[in-house]
Short mmCIF file of C-alpha atoms and ligand atoms in Angstrom, two decimals:
data_model
loop_
_atom_site.label_atom_id
_atom_site.label_comp_id
_atom_site.label_asym_id
_atom_site.label_seq_id
_atom_site.Cartn_x
_atom_site.Cartn_y
_atom_site.Cartn_z
CA MET A 275 31.19 8.21 -5.24
CA ALA A 276 27.65 6.89 -5.56
CA HIS A 277 25.51 6.50 -2.44
CA ARG A 278 23.83 3.11 -2.08
CA VAL A 279 20.21 3.49 -1.02
CA THR A 280 17.62 0.78 -0.43
CA LEU A 281 14.40 1.39 -2.35
CA ILE A 282 11.20 -0.34 -1.17
CA PRO A 283 8.48 0.49 -3.74
CA GLY A 284 5.68 -0.86 -1.49
CA ASP A 285 2.19 -1.60 -2.82
CA GLY A 286 -1.02 0.27 -3.78
CA ILE A 287 0.16 3.63 -5.11
CA GLY A 288 3.66 2.86 -3.75
CA PRO A 289 5.34 1.68 -6.96
CA GLU A 290 3.97 4.68 -8.91
CA VAL A 291 5.12 7.33 -6.44
CA ALA A 292 8.40 5.50 -5.77
CA GLU A 293 9.27 5.47 -9.47
CA ALA A 294 8.42 9.19 -9.71
CA ALA A 295 10.58 9.98 -6.66
CA ARG A 296 13.47 7.94 -7.97
CA GLN A 297 13.42 9.74 -11.34
CA VAL A 298 13.26 13.17 -9.74
CA ILE A 299 16.08 12.39 -7.29
CA ASP A 300 18.25 10.97 -10.09
CA ALA A 301 17.65 14.13 -12.13
CA SER A 302 19.00 16.28 -9.26
CA GLY A 303 22.55 15.27 -10.23
CA VAL A 304 23.22 13.17 -7.14
CA LYS A 305 24.68 9.72 -7.80
CA ILE A 306 22.64 6.99 -6.19
CA GLU A 307 22.78 3.24 -6.70
CA TRP A 308 19.33 2.02 -5.80
CA GLU A 309 19.03 -1.42 -4.24
CA VAL A 310 15.41 -2.36 -4.91
CA VAL A 311 13.82 -4.82 -2.43
CA GLU A 312 10.16 -5.75 -2.01
CA ALA A 313 8.04 -5.99 1.14
CA GLY A 314 4.32 -6.47 1.86
CA GLU A 315 1.59 -9.01 1.30
CA ALA A 316 2.73 -9.84 -2.26
CA VAL A 317 6.05 -11.33 -1.08
CA ILE A 318 4.48 -13.68 1.53
CA PRO A 319 4.11 -16.64 -0.89
CA LYS A 320 7.82 -16.37 -1.81
CA TYR A 321 9.41 -15.63 1.58
CA GLY A 322 6.76 -16.67 4.12
CA THR A 323 6.75 -13.17 5.65
CA PRO A 324 5.80 -9.65 4.48
CA LEU A 325 9.15 -8.33 5.74
CA PRO A 326 11.92 -10.73 4.63
CA ASP A 327 15.29 -10.62 6.43
CA HIS A 328 17.13 -9.49 3.31
CA VAL A 329 15.08 -6.25 3.33
CA LEU A 330 16.23 -5.43 6.88
CA GLU A 331 19.79 -6.46 5.99
CA SER A 332 19.78 -4.18 2.95
CA ILE A 333 18.74 -1.19 5.11
CA ARG A 334 21.29 -2.09 7.80
CA ARG A 335 24.04 -2.34 5.16
CA ASN A 336 23.17 0.88 3.32
CA GLY A 337 22.02 2.81 6.39
CA VAL A 338 19.37 4.64 4.30
CA ALA A 339 16.14 3.62 2.57
CA LEU A 340 13.40 5.34 0.60
CA LYS A 341 10.13 3.52 1.08
CA GLY A 342 6.73 3.58 -0.60
CA PRO A 343 3.64 2.78 1.52
CA VAL A 344 2.80 -0.83 2.39
CA THR A 345 -0.79 -1.99 3.03
CA THR A 346 -1.66 -3.41 6.46
CA PRO A 347 -4.77 -5.60 6.70
CA VAL A 348 -7.20 -4.30 9.34
CA GLY A 349 -8.17 -6.46 12.33
CA LYS A 350 -6.52 -9.71 11.16
CA GLY A 351 -3.60 -11.04 9.15
CA PHE A 352 0.03 -10.01 9.55
CA ARG A 353 1.42 -7.28 11.78
CA SER A 354 2.14 -3.95 10.07
CA VAL A 355 5.34 -4.07 8.01
CA ASN A 356 5.84 -0.41 8.82
CA VAL A 357 5.61 -0.88 12.58
CA THR A 358 7.80 -4.01 12.48
CA LEU A 359 10.43 -2.23 10.39
CA ARG A 360 10.58 0.73 12.76
CA GLN A 361 10.92 -1.56 15.76
CA ALA A 362 13.39 -4.00 14.19
CA LEU A 363 15.76 -1.18 13.18
CA ASP A 364 14.98 0.90 16.27
CA LEU A 365 13.99 3.88 14.12
CA TYR A 366 12.87 5.80 17.16
CA ALA A 367 12.30 9.27 15.70
CA ASN A 368 9.51 9.86 13.24
CA VAL A 369 10.03 13.34 11.84
CA ARG A 370 7.18 14.90 9.87
CA PRO A 371 7.48 18.50 8.71
CA ALA A 372 4.32 20.35 7.64
CA ARG A 373 5.04 23.47 5.56
CA SER A 374 2.80 25.65 3.42
CA PHE A 375 3.52 25.77 -0.29
CA GLU A 376 2.54 28.58 -2.62
CA GLY A 377 -0.10 27.32 -5.03
CA ILE A 378 -1.64 24.75 -2.70
CA LYS A 379 -5.04 25.82 -1.49
CA SER A 380 -5.39 25.41 2.24
CA ARG A 381 -6.83 27.29 5.17
CA TYR A 382 -3.47 28.80 6.20
CA GLU A 383 -0.58 30.19 4.18
CA ASN A 384 2.25 30.36 6.65
CA VAL A 385 2.37 26.98 8.40
CA ASP A 386 5.83 25.74 9.35
CA LEU A 387 5.62 22.92 11.88
CA VAL A 388 7.74 19.84 12.58
CA VAL A 389 6.15 16.85 14.33
CA PHE A 390 8.46 14.49 16.26
CA ARG A 391 6.61 11.29 16.94
CA GLU A 392 8.06 8.60 19.22
CA ASN A 393 8.17 5.58 16.99
CA THR A 394 8.84 2.43 19.03
CA GLU A 395 6.39 2.07 21.92
CA ASP A 396 3.09 3.38 23.35
CA LEU A 397 -0.02 1.47 22.17
CA TYR A 398 1.97 0.55 19.04
CA ALA A 399 3.85 -2.02 21.12
CA GLY A 400 1.06 -4.30 19.88
CA ILE A 401 0.51 -6.04 23.23
CA GLU A 402 -3.16 -6.92 22.96
CA HIS A 403 -5.26 -9.79 24.16
CA MET A 404 -8.84 -10.83 24.64
CA VAL A 405 -10.16 -10.91 28.21
CA GLY A 406 -12.76 -13.60 27.93
CA LYS A 407 -14.95 -13.42 24.86
CA ASP A 408 -16.37 -9.95 25.17
CA ALA A 409 -13.51 -7.68 26.20
CA ALA A 410 -10.13 -6.82 24.75
CA GLU A 411 -7.13 -5.15 26.34
CA SER A 412 -4.21 -3.25 24.83
CA ILE A 413 -1.20 -2.29 26.88
CA LYS A 414 0.35 1.15 26.62
CA ILE A 415 4.11 1.11 27.17
CA ILE A 416 5.97 4.35 27.90
CA THR A 417 9.59 4.29 29.06
CA ARG A 418 11.86 7.04 30.33
CA HIS A 419 14.56 5.95 27.86
CA ALA A 420 12.37 6.24 24.74
CA SER A 421 10.69 9.44 25.94
CA GLU A 422 13.96 11.22 26.72
CA ARG A 423 15.45 10.02 23.43
CA ILE A 424 12.66 11.49 21.27
CA ALA A 425 12.61 14.71 23.33
CA ARG A 426 16.39 15.06 22.89
CA TYR A 427 16.03 14.44 19.15
CA ALA A 428 13.44 17.23 18.92
CA PHE A 429 15.54 19.69 20.92
CA GLU A 430 18.73 18.86 18.97
CA TYR A 431 16.82 19.39 15.72
CA ALA A 432 15.46 22.69 17.04
CA ARG A 433 18.96 23.81 18.04
CA LYS A 434 20.56 22.81 14.72
CA ASN A 435 17.80 24.29 12.60
CA GLY A 436 17.26 27.54 14.45
CA ARG A 437 13.74 26.71 15.67
CA ARG A 438 12.34 28.65 18.58
CA LYS A 439 10.04 26.36 20.57
CA VAL A 440 9.31 22.73 21.45
CA THR A 441 5.85 21.74 22.67
CA ALA A 442 5.37 18.41 24.46
CA VAL A 443 1.94 16.91 23.82
CA HIS A 444 0.29 14.49 26.26
CA LYS A 445 -2.81 13.52 28.22
CA ALA A 446 -1.09 13.34 31.60
CA ASN A 447 -4.16 14.66 33.38
CA ILE A 448 -5.82 11.28 32.72
CA MET A 449 -2.93 8.88 32.06
CA LYS A 450 -0.93 10.11 35.00
CA LEU A 451 1.70 7.35 34.95
CA THR A 452 2.32 6.73 31.22
CA ASP A 453 1.81 10.20 29.79
CA GLY A 454 3.05 11.61 33.09
CA LEU A 455 6.38 9.87 32.54
CA PHE A 456 6.53 11.14 28.94
CA LEU A 457 5.93 14.72 30.12
CA GLU A 458 8.41 14.45 32.99
CA SER A 459 11.05 13.14 30.55
CA CYS A 460 10.45 16.04 28.12
CA ARG A 461 10.70 18.55 30.98
CA ARG A 462 14.02 17.07 32.08
CA VAL A 463 15.51 17.21 28.59
CA ALA A 464 14.19 20.76 28.10
CA GLU A 465 16.43 21.92 30.96
CA GLU A 466 19.47 21.05 28.80
CA TYR A 467 18.32 23.51 26.12
CA PRO A 468 17.66 26.80 27.91
CA GLU A 469 17.79 28.81 24.65
CA ILE A 470 14.74 26.94 23.28
CA GLU A 471 11.31 27.75 24.66
CA PHE A 472 9.45 24.77 26.11
CA GLU A 473 5.78 24.31 26.86
CA ASP A 474 3.36 21.40 27.21
CA VAL A 475 -0.18 21.05 25.92
CA ILE A 476 -2.86 18.44 26.42
CA VAL A 477 -3.51 16.61 23.12
CA ASP A 478 -7.18 17.53 22.70
CA ALA A 479 -6.47 21.22 23.35
CA LEU A 480 -3.57 21.01 20.91
CA CYS A 481 -5.86 19.75 18.14
CA MET A 482 -8.27 22.62 18.64
CA ARG A 483 -5.51 25.22 18.80
CA LEU A 484 -3.76 23.81 15.71
CA VAL A 485 -6.94 24.16 13.69
CA GLN A 486 -7.53 27.69 14.99
CA ASP A 487 -4.01 29.03 14.50
CA PRO A 488 -1.14 26.67 13.63
CA THR A 489 1.42 29.49 13.66
CA GLN A 490 1.46 29.50 17.47
CA PHE A 491 3.40 26.19 17.36
CA ASP A 492 6.85 25.28 16.04
CA CYS A 493 8.18 21.80 16.98
CA LEU A 494 5.79 19.25 18.53
CA VAL A 495 6.99 16.17 20.38
CA LEU A 496 4.49 13.39 21.03
CA PRO A 497 4.14 9.75 22.05
CA ASN A 498 3.49 7.36 19.15
CA LEU A 499 -0.31 7.31 18.84
CA TYR A 500 -0.93 11.04 19.34
CA GLY A 501 1.95 11.65 16.93
CA ASP A 502 0.31 9.51 14.29
CA ILE A 503 -2.99 11.37 14.54
CA VAL A 504 -1.60 14.89 14.95
CA SER A 505 0.80 14.52 12.01
CA ASP A 506 -2.14 13.73 9.70
CA LEU A 507 -3.93 16.79 11.11
CA CYS A 508 -0.83 18.89 10.35
CA ALA A 509 -0.68 17.43 6.82
CA GLY A 510 -4.29 18.59 6.41
CA LEU A 511 -3.29 22.13 7.38
CA VAL A 512 -0.89 22.40 4.45
CA GLY A 513 -2.82 20.73 1.66
CA GLY A 514 -3.25 17.08 2.55
CA LEU A 515 -1.43 13.78 2.57
CA GLY A 516 -0.26 14.22 -1.02
CA VAL A 517 2.36 16.73 0.09
CA ALA A 518 3.39 15.49 3.58
CA PRO A 519 6.86 13.92 3.81
CA GLY A 520 8.43 11.97 6.67
CA ALA A 521 11.50 10.21 8.03
CA ASN A 522 12.06 7.39 10.50
CA ILE A 523 15.47 7.84 12.06
CA GLY A 524 17.54 5.71 14.42
CA GLU A 525 21.18 5.28 15.42
CA LYS A 526 21.78 2.57 12.84
CA GLY A 527 19.66 3.62 9.90
CA ALA A 528 17.01 5.89 8.47
CA VAL A 529 13.91 5.11 6.38
CA PHE A 530 12.30 7.98 4.51
CA GLU A 531 8.63 7.66 3.62
CA ALA A 532 5.54 9.79 3.04
CA VAL A 533 2.97 10.20 5.79
CA HIS A 534 0.28 8.75 3.53
CA GLY A 535 -0.60 5.09 3.07
CA SER A 536 -1.06 2.88 0.01
CA ALA A 537 -4.37 4.54 -1.04
CA PRO A 538 -5.73 1.37 -2.69
CA GLN A 539 -8.77 3.22 -4.13
CA ILE A 540 -6.55 5.22 -6.50
CA ALA A 541 -3.77 2.68 -7.09
CA GLY A 542 -2.70 1.89 -10.65
CA GLN A 543 -4.47 4.93 -12.13
CA ASN A 544 -1.50 7.29 -12.47
CA ILE A 545 -3.29 9.92 -10.32
CA ALA A 546 -1.43 9.64 -6.98
CA ASN A 547 0.45 12.75 -5.97
CA PRO A 548 4.19 11.94 -5.91
CA THR A 549 5.13 15.12 -3.97
CA ALA A 550 5.08 13.58 -0.48
CA LEU A 551 7.54 10.84 -1.40
CA ILE A 552 9.67 13.26 -3.45
CA LEU A 553 9.92 15.55 -0.41
CA SER A 554 10.74 12.51 1.76
CA GLY A 555 13.54 11.95 -0.79
CA VAL A 556 14.66 15.53 -0.16
CA MET A 557 14.90 14.76 3.57
CA MET A 558 16.96 11.68 2.61
CA LEU A 559 19.30 13.79 0.47
CA GLU A 560 19.83 16.18 3.37
CA HIS A 561 20.47 13.21 5.68
CA ILE A 562 23.24 11.86 3.41
CA GLY A 563 24.80 15.31 3.10
CA GLU A 564 23.59 16.12 -0.45
CA ARG A 565 22.21 19.53 0.49
CA GLU A 566 22.63 21.11 -2.93
CA ALA A 567 20.73 18.32 -4.69
CA ALA A 568 18.06 18.52 -1.99
CA ALA A 569 17.66 22.28 -2.50
CA ARG A 570 17.47 21.83 -6.27
CA VAL A 571 14.60 19.33 -5.93
CA VAL A 572 12.71 21.57 -3.46
CA ARG A 573 13.00 24.59 -5.77
CA ALA A 574 11.66 22.54 -8.69
CA VAL A 575 8.75 21.18 -6.60
CA ARG A 576 7.93 24.73 -5.44
CA ARG A 577 7.89 26.00 -9.03
CA VAL A 578 5.55 23.26 -10.24
CA LEU A 579 3.19 23.70 -7.27
CA ALA A 580 3.15 27.48 -7.61
CA ALA A 581 2.42 27.29 -11.36
CA GLY A 582 -0.38 24.81 -10.62
CA GLU A 583 -0.45 23.56 -14.19
CA HIS A 584 1.07 20.08 -13.87
CA VAL A 585 -0.35 18.93 -10.56
CA THR A 586 -2.40 15.86 -9.63
CA PRO A 587 -6.19 15.86 -9.02
CA ASP A 588 -5.89 16.01 -5.19
CA LEU A 589 -4.39 19.49 -5.72
CA GLY A 590 -7.08 20.48 -8.18
CA GLY A 591 -5.08 19.68 -11.31
CA LYS A 592 -5.38 17.23 -14.17
CA ALA A 593 -1.83 15.89 -14.42
CA GLY A 594 -0.96 12.25 -13.76
CA THR A 595 1.76 11.03 -11.39
CA LYS A 596 4.18 10.63 -14.29
CA GLU A 597 3.39 14.01 -15.81
CA MET A 598 3.86 15.79 -12.49
CA ALA A 599 7.23 14.07 -11.98
CA ALA A 600 8.26 15.02 -15.52
CA ALA A 601 7.27 18.64 -14.87
CA ILE A 602 9.36 18.71 -11.68
CA ILE A 603 12.35 17.31 -13.59
CA ALA A 604 11.83 19.93 -16.35
CA ALA A 605 11.69 22.69 -13.70
CA MET A 606 15.10 21.75 -12.29
CA GLU A 607 17.86 24.15 -13.15
P1 LIG B 158 -4.06 6.58 2.90
O1 LIG B 158 -3.05 7.58 3.29
O2 LIG B 158 -3.60 5.48 2.01
O3 LIG B 158 -5.30 7.31 2.20
C1 LIG B 158 -6.06 8.32 2.87
C2 LIG B 158 -6.71 9.24 1.81
O4 LIG B 158 -5.70 10.07 1.21
C3 LIG B 158 -7.35 8.49 0.66
O5 LIG B 158 -8.46 9.23 0.23
C4 LIG B 158 -6.28 8.50 -0.41
O6 LIG B 158 -6.78 8.38 -1.71
C5 LIG B 158 -5.62 9.86 -0.19
N1 LIG B 158 -4.19 9.84 -0.55
C6 LIG B 158 -3.18 9.25 0.15
N2 LIG B 158 -2.02 9.43 -0.47
C7 LIG B 158 -2.28 10.13 -1.59
C8 LIG B 158 -1.46 10.63 -2.66
N3 LIG B 158 -0.13 10.43 -2.68
N4 LIG B 158 -2.06 11.31 -3.66
C9 LIG B 158 -3.37 11.53 -3.65
N5 LIG B 158 -4.21 11.10 -2.67
C10 LIG B 158 -3.65 10.40 -1.65
O7 LIG B 158 -4.65 6.00 4.27
P2 LIG B 158 -5.58 4.72 4.54
O8 LIG B 158 -6.63 4.63 3.47
O9 LIG B 158 -5.97 4.84 5.94
O10 LIG B 158 -4.61 3.48 4.41
C11 LIG B 158 -4.49 2.65 3.28
C12 LIG B 158 -3.47 1.56 3.59
O11 LIG B 158 -2.15 2.15 3.75
C13 LIG B 158 -3.76 0.78 4.89
O12 LIG B 158 -3.49 -0.58 4.64
C14 LIG B 158 -2.75 1.36 5.87
O13 LIG B 158 -2.41 0.43 6.86
C15 LIG B 158 -1.58 1.65 4.96
N6 LIG B 158 -0.66 2.68 5.49
C16 LIG B 158 0.67 2.51 5.25
C17 LIG B 158 1.55 3.47 5.67
C18 LIG B 158 3.01 3.24 5.38
O14 LIG B 158 3.36 2.35 4.62
N7 LIG B 158 3.88 4.03 5.95
C19 LIG B 158 1.12 4.69 6.37
C20 LIG B 158 -0.31 4.80 6.51
C21 LIG B 158 -1.16 3.82 6.10
#
């Protein structure tokens, strides 16, 4: 039976990398009926909103979506489609693995980290206002419920995937109540998983230690904003945003998307690296139980990266998005 999956191509480089990912996933032998729906600034004239209801309904119905990046205007205009989507569907766990690949030049060769970013609250709650004309205030929301839920997700993942350690990341020395509550929640959940090592690290120290030696960490669990920043740092440790996949997971649905954004400077030029969205597609295949197809895609991606011949300019190659996708399909056995 075919799986029905919502596909949101997005904008900027989104449609190019989404098409590449779709072709590669289809070539893995899995049967998927793609339900293509659009979101972002371009649909505002037609629907009056960048995130029309039928997009949310499609994801609710299918339970799974693969999504290209969507541009968010800075400082003014509509609220981020990405943030609204995560909140509307309560996609509370943002899972971002960072693994080294043979053939990709980076400072370290043996990185294997998974970042678990809380996805629904913190400063991303978007509660901001002006205080008079010359000051602005943003409210940081941290709840025990959301903190325990992301910590439990990280520990469950660690248990199921044979990982050895979970590190909670915070700034509880300064934000004693908000980050203090996050840390206390992680500590409580950690007690339920005695076989998994637990530690906590202050976010600034974490950044320094990650850059010095990323192999000392395994699974990282963080509130929303630190998670956003640290996951880009981790992507940088393994070769950049072009190869960093991600998933947003909740009880009622899951949206798989790359860590990177819409990269407007390189849009429409057939030079965007499709690997990050293809690997997000691999996470999606695993999520829907298609482990063999997922493994087939990963092996093909590894071959193409290791050979280094048909890779995009961000990885030092000369191939276009389409050529790289075609090479991955050709490398599938
Ligand atoms: P970005 O990730 O789009 O770009 C950062 C840098 O990485 C740029 O130099 C870009 O060219 C490069 N890059 C990104 N993806 C690449 C790829 N696949 N291949 C080769 N190079 C790649 O981040 P930026 O510039 O901060 O954001 C651009 C827009 O994307 C903004 O409107 C932002 O709000 C949005 N965004 C959307 C996300 C989503 O839909 N999930 C996530 C992050 C940002």
